[in-house]
CSV table of C-alpha atoms and ligand atoms in Angstrom, one decimal:
chain,number,residue,atom,x,y,z
A,1,MET,CA,-29.3,230.7,6.5
A,2,ASN,CA,-30.8,227.3,5.9
A,3,LYS,CA,-28.6,224.5,4.3
A,4,LYS,CA,-28.4,224.8,0.6
A,5,ILE,CA,-30.7,222.3,-1.2
A,6,LEU,CA,-30.0,221.8,-4.9
A,7,VAL,CA,-32.3,220.2,-7.4
A,8,THR,CA,-30.3,217.0,-7.1
A,9,ARG,CA,-27.2,215.6,-5.4
A,10,SER,CA,-25.0,212.8,-6.9
A,11,SER,CA,-25.3,209.4,-5.3
A,12,MET,CA,-21.9,208.2,-4.2
A,13,PRO,CA,-20.5,205.0,-2.7
A,14,SER,CA,-18.4,205.2,0.5
A,15,LEU,CA,-14.9,206.4,-0.2
A,16,ASP,CA,-13.6,203.1,1.1
A,17,GLU,CA,-15.8,201.1,-1.3
A,18,TYR,CA,-14.5,203.2,-4.3
A,19,ILE,CA,-10.9,202.9,-3.2
A,20,GLU,CA,-11.3,199.2,-2.9
A,21,GLU,CA,-12.7,199.1,-6.4
A,22,ILE,CA,-9.9,201.1,-8.0
A,23,LYS,CA,-7.0,199.5,-6.2
A,24,ASP,CA,-6.2,197.0,-8.9
A,25,LEU,CA,-5.9,199.8,-11.4
A,26,TRP,CA,-2.6,200.6,-9.7
A,27,ASP,CA,-1.4,197.0,-10.3
A,28,SER,CA,-2.5,196.8,-13.9
A,29,HIS,CA,-1.8,200.3,-15.0
A,30,TRP,CA,-4.7,199.8,-17.4
A,31,LEU,CA,-6.8,203.0,-17.2
A,32,THR,CA,-9.0,203.1,-20.2
A,33,ASN,CA,-9.7,201.6,-23.7
A,34,MET,CA,-12.3,199.0,-22.8
A,35,GLY,CA,-10.5,197.5,-19.8
A,36,VAL,CA,-11.6,194.9,-17.3
A,37,LYS,CA,-13.9,197.2,-15.4
A,38,HIS,CA,-15.5,198.5,-18.5
A,39,GLN,CA,-16.2,194.9,-19.6
A,40,LYS,CA,-17.6,193.9,-16.2
A,41,LEU,CA,-19.9,197.0,-16.1
A,42,GLU,CA,-21.3,196.2,-19.5
A,43,GLU,CA,-22.1,192.7,-18.4
A,44,GLN,CA,-23.7,193.8,-15.2
A,45,LEU,CA,-25.7,196.5,-16.9
A,46,LYS,CA,-27.0,194.1,-19.5
A,47,GLU,CA,-28.5,192.1,-16.6
A,48,TYR,CA,-29.7,195.0,-14.6
A,49,LEU,CA,-31.3,196.9,-17.5
A,50,LYS,CA,-32.7,193.6,-18.9
A,51,VAL,CA,-31.3,194.4,-22.4
A,52,LYS,CA,-29.5,192.3,-25.1
A,53,ASN,CA,-26.6,194.6,-25.8
A,54,VAL,CA,-24.8,197.5,-24.0
A,55,SER,CA,-22.1,199.8,-25.3
A,56,LEU,CA,-20.6,202.1,-22.7
A,57,THR,CA,-19.6,205.6,-23.6
A,58,THR,CA,-18.0,208.7,-22.0
A,59,ASN,CA,-21.4,210.3,-21.6
A,60,GLY,CA,-25.0,209.8,-22.7
A,61,HIS,CA,-24.8,212.5,-25.4
A,62,LEU,CA,-22.1,210.7,-27.3
A,63,ALA,CA,-24.0,207.5,-27.1
A,64,LEU,CA,-26.8,209.2,-28.9
A,65,GLU,CA,-24.6,210.8,-31.5
A,66,LEU,CA,-22.8,207.5,-32.2
A,67,GLY,CA,-26.1,205.5,-32.2
A,68,ILE,CA,-27.4,207.8,-34.9
A,69,GLN,CA,-24.2,207.2,-36.9
A,70,ALA,CA,-24.3,203.5,-36.4
A,71,MET,CA,-27.8,203.3,-37.9
A,72,LYS,CA,-26.7,205.6,-40.7
A,73,LEU,CA,-29.7,207.8,-40.4
A,74,GLN,CA,-30.4,210.4,-43.0
A,75,GLY,CA,-32.7,213.3,-43.8
A,76,GLU,CA,-35.3,214.0,-41.2
A,77,VAL,CA,-35.8,212.7,-37.7
A,78,ILE,CA,-39.0,213.2,-35.8
A,79,THR,CA,-38.3,214.2,-32.2
A,80,THR,CA,-39.5,216.4,-29.4
A,81,PRO,CA,-38.3,219.9,-28.3
A,82,PHE,CA,-39.3,219.3,-24.7
A,83,THR,CA,-36.0,217.8,-23.7
A,84,PHE,CA,-32.4,218.6,-22.7
A,85,ALA,CA,-30.2,220.3,-25.3
A,86,SER,CA,-28.5,217.0,-26.0
A,87,THR,CA,-31.3,215.2,-27.9
A,88,THR,CA,-31.8,217.9,-30.6
A,89,GLN,CA,-28.1,218.7,-30.8
A,90,ALA,CA,-27.2,215.0,-31.4
A,91,ILE,CA,-29.5,215.1,-34.4
A,92,VAL,CA,-28.2,218.4,-35.8
A,93,ARG,CA,-24.5,217.6,-35.2
A,94,ASN,CA,-25.1,214.6,-37.4
A,95,GLY,CA,-26.3,216.8,-40.3
A,96,LEU,CA,-29.9,215.7,-39.9
A,97,THR,CA,-33.0,217.8,-39.7
A,98,PRO,CA,-35.1,217.6,-36.5
A,99,VAL,CA,-38.8,217.7,-37.2
A,100,PHE,CA,-40.5,218.6,-33.9
A,101,CYS,CA,-43.5,216.7,-32.8
A,102,ASP,CA,-45.6,218.1,-29.9
A,103,ILE,CA,-45.9,216.5,-26.5
A,104,ASN,CA,-49.0,215.4,-24.7
A,105,PRO,CA,-50.0,217.5,-21.7
A,106,ASP,CA,-50.3,214.5,-19.3
A,107,ASP,CA,-46.9,213.0,-19.2
A,108,TYR,CA,-44.9,215.3,-21.5
A,109,THR,CA,-43.7,212.6,-23.8
A,110,MET,CA,-44.2,212.7,-27.6
A,111,ASP,CA,-47.9,213.0,-28.7
A,112,VAL,CA,-48.2,209.9,-30.8
A,113,THR,CA,-51.3,211.1,-32.5
A,114,LYS,CA,-49.2,213.8,-34.2
A,115,ILE,CA,-46.3,211.6,-35.5
A,116,GLU,CA,-47.8,210.3,-38.8
A,117,SER,CA,-48.6,213.8,-40.1
A,118,LEU,CA,-45.0,214.7,-39.8
A,119,ILE,CA,-43.6,211.8,-41.8
A,120,THR,CA,-42.3,212.6,-45.3
A,121,ASP,CA,-40.2,210.6,-47.8
A,122,LYS,CA,-37.1,212.0,-46.1
A,123,THR,CA,-37.9,210.7,-42.6
A,124,SER,CA,-35.5,208.0,-41.4
A,125,ALA,CA,-36.2,207.7,-37.7
A,126,ILE,CA,-38.1,208.8,-34.6
A,127,ILE,CA,-36.1,209.9,-31.5
A,128,PRO,CA,-38.6,210.2,-28.6
A,129,VAL,CA,-37.7,211.0,-25.0
A,130,HIS,CA,-38.8,209.2,-21.9
A,131,VAL,CA,-39.0,212.5,-20.0
A,132,TYR,CA,-38.5,212.7,-16.2
A,133,GLY,CA,-38.9,208.9,-16.1
A,134,ASN,CA,-42.3,209.0,-17.7
A,135,ILE,CA,-42.3,206.5,-20.6
A,136,CYS,CA,-43.5,207.2,-24.1
A,137,ASN,CA,-46.4,205.3,-25.7
A,138,ILE,CA,-44.1,202.5,-26.8
A,139,GLU,CA,-46.7,200.4,-28.5
A,140,GLU,CA,-48.0,203.1,-30.8
A,141,ILE,CA,-44.5,204.3,-31.7
A,142,GLU,CA,-43.6,200.7,-32.6
A,143,ARG,CA,-46.7,200.4,-34.8
A,144,ILE,CA,-45.9,203.7,-36.6
A,145,ALA,CA,-42.2,202.8,-37.0
A,146,SER,CA,-42.9,199.4,-38.5
A,147,LYS,CA,-45.7,200.8,-40.8
A,148,TYR,CA,-43.3,203.4,-42.3
A,149,ASN,CA,-40.1,201.4,-41.9
A,150,LEU,CA,-38.5,203.9,-39.5
A,151,LYS,CA,-35.8,203.4,-36.9
A,152,VAL,CA,-36.5,204.3,-33.3
A,153,ILE,CA,-33.9,205.5,-30.9
A,154,TYR,CA,-35.2,206.4,-27.4
A,155,ASP,CA,-33.6,209.1,-25.4
A,156,ALA,CA,-33.8,207.1,-22.2
A,157,ALA,CA,-31.5,209.4,-20.2
A,158,HIS,CA,-34.0,209.7,-17.4
A,159,THR,CA,-35.2,206.1,-17.2
A,160,PHE,CA,-32.4,204.1,-15.8
A,161,GLY,CA,-33.9,200.9,-14.3
A,162,VAL,CA,-37.4,201.6,-15.4
A,163,ARG,CA,-39.4,198.5,-16.3
A,164,TYR,CA,-42.5,198.4,-18.5
A,165,LYS,CA,-44.7,195.3,-18.2
A,166,GLY,CA,-41.7,193.7,-16.5
A,167,LYS,CA,-39.3,194.4,-19.4
A,168,GLY,CA,-36.3,196.7,-19.3
A,169,ILE,CA,-37.3,200.0,-20.8
A,170,GLY,CA,-34.1,199.9,-22.9
A,171,SER,CA,-35.3,196.8,-24.7
A,172,PHE,CA,-37.8,198.7,-26.8
A,173,GLY,CA,-37.2,200.4,-30.2
A,174,ASP,CA,-34.0,199.7,-32.1
A,175,ALA,CA,-31.9,201.4,-29.4
A,176,SER,CA,-32.0,203.4,-26.2
A,177,MET,CA,-29.6,205.8,-24.8
A,178,PHE,CA,-29.1,206.0,-21.0
A,179,SER,CA,-27.2,208.8,-19.3
A,180,PHE,CA,-25.0,208.1,-16.3
A,181,HIS,CA,-24.3,211.7,-15.5
A,182,ALA,CA,-23.6,212.8,-11.9
A,183,THR,CA,-27.2,214.1,-11.8
A,184,LYS,CA,-28.9,210.9,-12.7
A,185,VAL,CA,-30.4,208.0,-10.7
A,186,PHE,CA,-27.3,205.9,-11.5
A,187,ASN,CA,-24.0,207.6,-12.3
A,188,THR,CA,-20.5,206.8,-13.5
A,189,ILE,CA,-19.5,210.5,-12.8
A,190,GLU,CA,-20.0,211.3,-16.5
A,191,GLY,CA,-21.1,208.4,-18.6
A,192,GLY,CA,-23.7,206.7,-20.6
A,193,CYS,CA,-24.6,203.8,-22.9
A,194,MET,CA,-26.4,202.7,-25.9
A,195,CYS,CA,-28.6,199.6,-25.6
A,196,TYR,CA,-29.5,198.0,-28.9
A,197,GLN,CA,-31.4,195.0,-30.3
A,198,ASP,CA,-29.5,194.2,-33.5
A,199,THR,CA,-26.1,192.7,-32.6
A,200,THR,CA,-24.6,193.9,-35.9
A,201,TYR,CA,-24.4,197.4,-34.3
A,202,ALA,CA,-21.8,196.0,-31.8
A,203,MET,CA,-18.8,196.3,-34.1
A,204,GLU,CA,-20.0,199.6,-35.5
A,205,LEU,CA,-20.4,201.2,-32.0
A,206,LEU,CA,-17.1,199.8,-30.9
A,207,LYS,CA,-15.4,201.4,-33.9
A,208,LEU,CA,-17.3,204.7,-33.7
A,209,LYS,CA,-16.3,205.2,-30.0
A,210,ASN,CA,-12.6,204.4,-30.8
A,211,PHE,CA,-11.6,206.5,-33.8
A,212,GLY,CA,-13.1,204.0,-36.3
A,213,ILE,CA,-10.3,201.5,-35.5
A,214,LYS,CA,-11.2,198.0,-36.6
A,215,SER,CA,-7.8,196.5,-36.0
A,216,GLU,CA,-4.3,197.7,-35.5
A,217,SER,CA,-3.9,198.4,-39.2
A,218,VAL,CA,-7.4,199.0,-40.4
A,219,VAL,CA,-9.4,202.2,-39.7
A,220,ASP,CA,-12.5,202.0,-41.9
A,221,VAL,CA,-14.9,204.5,-40.5
A,222,VAL,CA,-14.5,208.1,-39.3
A,223,GLY,CA,-15.0,207.7,-35.6
A,224,SER,CA,-14.8,209.7,-32.4
A,225,ASN,CA,-13.3,209.1,-29.0
A,226,ALA,CA,-16.2,208.2,-26.6
A,227,LYS,CA,-14.7,205.4,-24.4
A,228,MET,CA,-15.7,205.2,-20.8
A,229,ASN,CA,-12.6,205.0,-18.7
A,230,GLU,CA,-11.8,202.5,-15.9
A,231,PHE,CA,-12.4,205.1,-13.1
A,232,GLN,CA,-15.9,205.9,-14.4
A,233,SER,CA,-16.6,202.2,-14.8
A,234,ALA,CA,-15.4,201.6,-11.2
A,235,MET,CA,-17.8,204.2,-10.0
A,236,GLY,CA,-20.5,202.4,-11.9
A,237,LEU,CA,-19.7,199.1,-10.4
A,238,CYS,CA,-19.9,200.6,-6.9
A,239,ASN,CA,-23.1,202.6,-7.6
A,240,LEU,CA,-24.9,199.6,-9.2
A,241,ARG,CA,-24.6,197.7,-5.9
A,242,HIS,CA,-26.7,200.5,-4.2
A,243,VAL,CA,-29.0,201.6,-7.0
A,244,ASP,CA,-32.1,199.6,-5.8
A,245,GLU,CA,-31.8,201.1,-2.4
A,246,GLU,CA,-31.4,204.6,-3.9
A,247,ILE,CA,-34.5,204.1,-6.0
A,248,GLN,CA,-36.4,203.0,-2.9
A,249,LYS,CA,-35.3,206.1,-1.0
A,250,ARG,CA,-36.3,208.3,-3.9
A,251,LYS,CA,-39.7,206.7,-3.9
A,252,THR,CA,-40.2,207.7,-0.3
A,253,VAL,CA,-39.3,211.3,-1.1
A,254,VAL,CA,-41.7,211.3,-4.1
A,255,GLU,CA,-44.5,209.8,-2.1
A,256,ARG,CA,-44.1,212.6,0.4
A,257,TYR,CA,-44.2,215.3,-2.3
A,258,ARG,CA,-47.3,213.7,-3.7
A,259,LYS,CA,-49.0,213.6,-0.3
A,260,ASN,CA,-48.3,217.2,0.3
A,261,LEU,CA,-49.0,218.6,-3.2
A,262,ASN,CA,-51.7,216.2,-4.4
A,263,GLU,CA,-55.0,218.0,-5.4
A,264,VAL,CA,-53.7,221.5,-4.8
A,265,GLU,CA,-55.6,223.7,-7.3
A,266,GLY,CA,-53.2,225.0,-9.9
A,267,ILE,CA,-50.5,222.4,-9.4
A,268,LYS,CA,-50.4,219.4,-11.7
A,269,LEU,CA,-48.2,216.4,-10.8
A,270,SER,CA,-46.9,213.8,-13.2
A,271,PRO,CA,-49.2,210.8,-13.7
A,272,ILE,CA,-48.5,207.4,-12.2
A,273,GLN,CA,-48.2,205.3,-15.3
A,274,GLU,CA,-49.8,201.9,-15.6
A,275,HIS,CA,-47.5,198.8,-15.9
A,276,VAL,CA,-44.5,201.0,-15.1
A,277,GLU,CA,-41.9,200.4,-12.4
A,278,SER,CA,-40.6,203.9,-11.9
A,279,ASN,CA,-37.2,205.1,-11.0
A,280,TYR,CA,-38.4,208.4,-9.4
A,281,ALA,CA,-35.9,210.4,-11.4
A,282,TYR,CA,-37.5,213.8,-11.3
A,283,PHE,CA,-40.4,215.5,-9.6
A,284,PRO,CA,-41.9,218.1,-12.0
A,285,ILE,CA,-44.9,220.3,-11.1
A,286,VAL,CA,-46.8,222.3,-13.7
A,287,VAL,CA,-48.1,225.5,-12.3
A,288,ASP,CA,-51.3,227.2,-13.6
A,289,GLU,CA,-50.9,230.8,-12.4
A,290,ASN,CA,-54.6,231.5,-12.9
A,291,LYS,CA,-55.6,228.8,-10.5
A,292,PHE,CA,-52.6,228.8,-8.1
A,293,GLY,CA,-52.3,232.6,-7.8
A,294,VAL,CA,-48.6,232.9,-8.5
A,295,SER,CA,-46.5,231.8,-11.4
A,296,ARG,CA,-43.8,229.0,-11.7
A,297,ASP,CA,-41.1,231.7,-11.8
A,298,GLU,CA,-42.4,233.3,-8.6
A,299,ILE,CA,-42.3,229.9,-6.9
A,300,CYS,CA,-38.7,229.3,-8.2
A,301,GLU,CA,-37.6,232.7,-6.9
A,302,ARG,CA,-39.3,232.3,-3.5
A,303,LEU,CA,-37.6,228.9,-3.0
A,304,LYS,CA,-34.2,230.6,-3.8
A,305,GLU,CA,-34.8,233.0,-0.9
A,306,TYR,CA,-34.8,229.9,1.3
A,307,ASN,CA,-31.6,228.6,-0.3
A,308,ILE,CA,-33.6,226.0,-2.2
A,309,PHE,CA,-32.8,225.6,-5.9
A,310,SER,CA,-35.4,224.0,-8.1
A,311,ARG,CA,-34.9,224.0,-11.9
A,312,LYS,CA,-36.9,224.8,-15.0
A,313,TYR,CA,-36.3,221.5,-16.8
A,314,PHE,CA,-37.0,222.0,-19.7
A,315,TYR,CA,-37.2,225.6,-20.4
A,316,PRO,CA,-36.8,227.0,-23.0
A,317,ILE,CA,-37.8,224.3,-25.5
A,318,THR,CA,-34.8,223.3,-27.7
A,319,SER,CA,-36.4,224.5,-30.9
A,320,SER,CA,-36.2,228.0,-29.6
A,321,PHE,CA,-32.4,227.9,-28.8
A,322,ASP,CA,-30.4,230.8,-30.1
A,323,CYS,CA,-28.0,228.4,-31.8
A,324,PHE,CA,-30.8,227.5,-34.2
A,325,HIS,CA,-31.3,231.1,-35.3
A,326,GLY,CA,-35.1,231.0,-35.5
A,327,LYS,CA,-35.1,228.1,-37.9
A,328,TYR,CA,-37.9,226.2,-36.2
A,329,ASP,CA,-41.4,227.5,-35.5
A,330,VAL,CA,-42.0,227.0,-31.8
A,331,HIS,CA,-45.8,227.6,-32.3
A,332,LYS,CA,-45.9,224.2,-34.1
A,333,THR,CA,-45.5,222.6,-30.7
A,334,PRO,CA,-47.9,224.6,-28.6
A,335,VAL,CA,-48.2,222.1,-25.7
A,336,ALA,CA,-44.4,221.8,-25.3
A,337,LEU,CA,-44.2,225.6,-25.4
A,338,HIS,CA,-47.0,225.9,-22.8
A,339,ILE,CA,-45.6,223.3,-20.4
A,340,SER,CA,-42.0,224.7,-20.7
A,341,LYS,CA,-43.2,228.0,-19.4
A,342,ARG,CA,-45.0,226.4,-16.4
A,343,VAL,CA,-42.9,223.5,-15.3
A,344,LEU,CA,-40.6,223.4,-12.3
A,345,THR,CA,-38.6,220.3,-11.1
A,346,LEU,CA,-38.3,220.2,-7.4
A,347,PRO,CA,-35.3,219.0,-5.5
A,348,LEU,CA,-35.1,215.2,-5.5
A,349,TYR,CA,-32.4,212.8,-4.4
A,350,ALA,CA,-32.2,209.7,-2.2
A,351,ASP,CA,-31.0,211.5,0.9
A,352,LEU,CA,-33.4,214.4,0.8
A,353,SER,CA,-35.1,214.2,4.2
A,354,LEU,CA,-38.8,214.1,4.5
A,355,ASP,CA,-38.6,217.2,6.8
A,356,GLU,CA,-36.9,219.0,3.9
A,357,VAL,CA,-39.6,217.9,1.5
A,358,ASP,CA,-42.2,219.2,3.9
A,359,ARG,CA,-40.4,222.5,4.2
A,360,ILE,CA,-40.2,222.9,0.4
A,361,CYS,CA,-43.9,222.1,0.1
A,362,SER,CA,-45.0,224.5,2.8
A,363,ILE,CA,-43.0,227.3,1.2
A,364,ILE,CA,-44.8,226.6,-2.0
A,365,LEU,CA,-48.2,226.2,-0.4
A,366,ASP,CA,-47.8,229.5,1.6
A,367,LEU,CA,-47.6,231.3,-1.8
A,368,LYS,CA,-51.1,230.1,-2.8
A,369,LYS,CA,-53.6,232.8,-3.2
B,1,T4K,N1,-31.0,213.6,-22.9
B,1,T4K,C1,-31.7,214.1,-21.8
B,1,T4K,C2,-33.2,214.0,-21.8
B,1,T4K,C3,-31.0,214.6,-20.7
B,1,T4K,O1,-31.6,215.0,-19.6
B,1,T4K,C4,-29.5,214.6,-20.8
B,1,T4K,C5,-28.8,215.1,-19.7
B,1,T4K,C6,-28.9,214.0,-21.9
B,1,T4K,C7,-29.7,213.6,-23.0
B,1,T4K,C8,-27.4,214.0,-22.1
B,1,T4K,O2,-26.8,213.1,-21.2
B,1,T4K,P1,-25.3,213.3,-20.7
B,1,T4K,O3,-24.5,213.5,-21.9
B,1,T4K,O4,-25.3,214.5,-19.8
B,1,T4K,O5,-24.9,212.0,-20.0
B,1,T4K,C9,-27.7,218.5,-16.0
B,1,T4K,C10,-26.8,217.4,-16.5
B,1,T4K,O6,-25.5,217.9,-16.8
B,1,T4K,C11,-27.3,216.7,-17.7
B,1,T4K,O7,-26.6,215.5,-17.7
B,1,T4K,C12,-28.8,216.4,-17.6
B,1,T4K,N2,-29.3,215.8,-18.8
B,1,T4K,C13,-29.5,217.7,-17.3
B,1,T4K,C14,-31.0,217.4,-17.2
B,1,T4K,O8,-29.1,218.2,-16.1
B,1,T4K,P2,-27.4,221.1,-15.8
B,1,T4K,O9,-26.8,222.1,-16.7
B,1,T4K,O10,-28.7,221.4,-15.2
B,1,T4K,O11,-26.4,220.7,-14.6
B,1,T4K,P3,-25.9,221.5,-13.4
B,1,T4K,O12,-24.4,221.5,-13.4
B,1,T4K,O13,-26.6,222.8,-13.2
B,1,T4K,O14,-26.3,220.5,-12.2
B,1,T4K,C15,-27.6,220.4,-11.7
B,1,T4K,C16,-27.6,220.0,-10.2
B,1,T4K,O15,-27.1,218.7,-10.0
B,1,T4K,C17,-26.7,220.9,-9.4
B,1,T4K,O16,-27.4,222.0,-8.9
B,1,T4K,C18,-26.3,220.0,-8.2
B,1,T4K,C19,-26.3,218.6,-8.8
B,1,T4K,N3,-25.0,218.1,-9.2
B,1,T4K,C20,-24.3,218.6,-10.3
B,1,T4K,C21,-23.1,218.1,-10.6
B,1,T4K,C22,-22.4,218.5,-11.9
B,1,T4K,C23,-24.4,217.2,-8.3
B,1,T4K,O17,-24.9,216.9,-7.3
B,1,T4K,N4,-23.1,216.8,-8.6
B,1,T4K,C24,-22.5,217.1,-9.8
B,1,T4K,O18,-21.3,216.7,-10.0
B,1,T4K,O19,-27.4,219.7,-16.7
């Protein structure tokens, strides 16, 4: 049997490098609660991500939940159902109503032409998603948000290190959440952060991620526990030293996929966006069964026969999840519904060899009718 190839594989520093990084934790016995490594990683990330403020969290999801709380959002939030469970659940778990905007069929981000018609007097914010590393139409979202006085929090889980017109992608909107999960371009095992423009959120986020504690004797908000610990931060400090090299390697893998699958009838690739320095986070293909001859599901199953595990990110769309008990009409976002039934993300990680990419592509191309 061929070696198992999963959709991704965590980037890791050498064991020696990690051990070196965590050694001083045995001297200090300081393991969590915003320790030295946590502070150092926040500083380094500010610089790397080209953002004003960074607040580290246990994971990306909690960053999003706490970001929503810090901004005291209320009522309705315009978002997209073509995302990971986290985005929609962060909104719902905060007692807010998600209002689903469709996506555009080219890059799968929020269709900005549909936002204004969804705004009501209850709308407090827009939470768009930079999906797969494709960035949203930032300028138009900014225009709409300022016209209607709405907050914007980007789910930037997929866009670590992405730059737009030379600026860090996390410097747009009021805030952006990055995920540092094991499956992401940059990981802290689990982890994440909220980047934000307005420095007054600093204290709020600090309190929210630490039980609302303002000082030893004052607890003035109902908080959570979402602190990144020192071992996670140490992993981040190590991985950050190598992330540029990792992104370069991913680029080579993506270019090989593009070379092999470009202009295959019935297979659509993500666009190369203008003014964007990509991080090559995911490699989605959208399969048109009528033109390609077999469906997305058949490709996924055939790859499995070869021990290759692609994934249907993002299927089903979040608005159709059982936990929402049919509350949302999935037909109001027909493009998201359509793409979710046809999209397949192919294996992608820095050390995926070009031979393996060629093999994956030839298994797919052999299916073409
Ligand atoms: N917003 C968006 C748009 C997101 O995509 C995500 C996370 C979030 C918000 C929330 O951020 P976090 O709170 O997670 O920081 C995975 C990840 O768990 C999840 O973080 C990620 N999105 C999502 C797209 O993918 P699963 O359920 O597909 O994970 P799993 O366990 O099936 O792993 C996928 C593959 O990754 C495995 O086949 C192999 C590889 N892997 C996995 C793990 C756990 C590794 O190489 N190492 C590992 O430790 O959700």
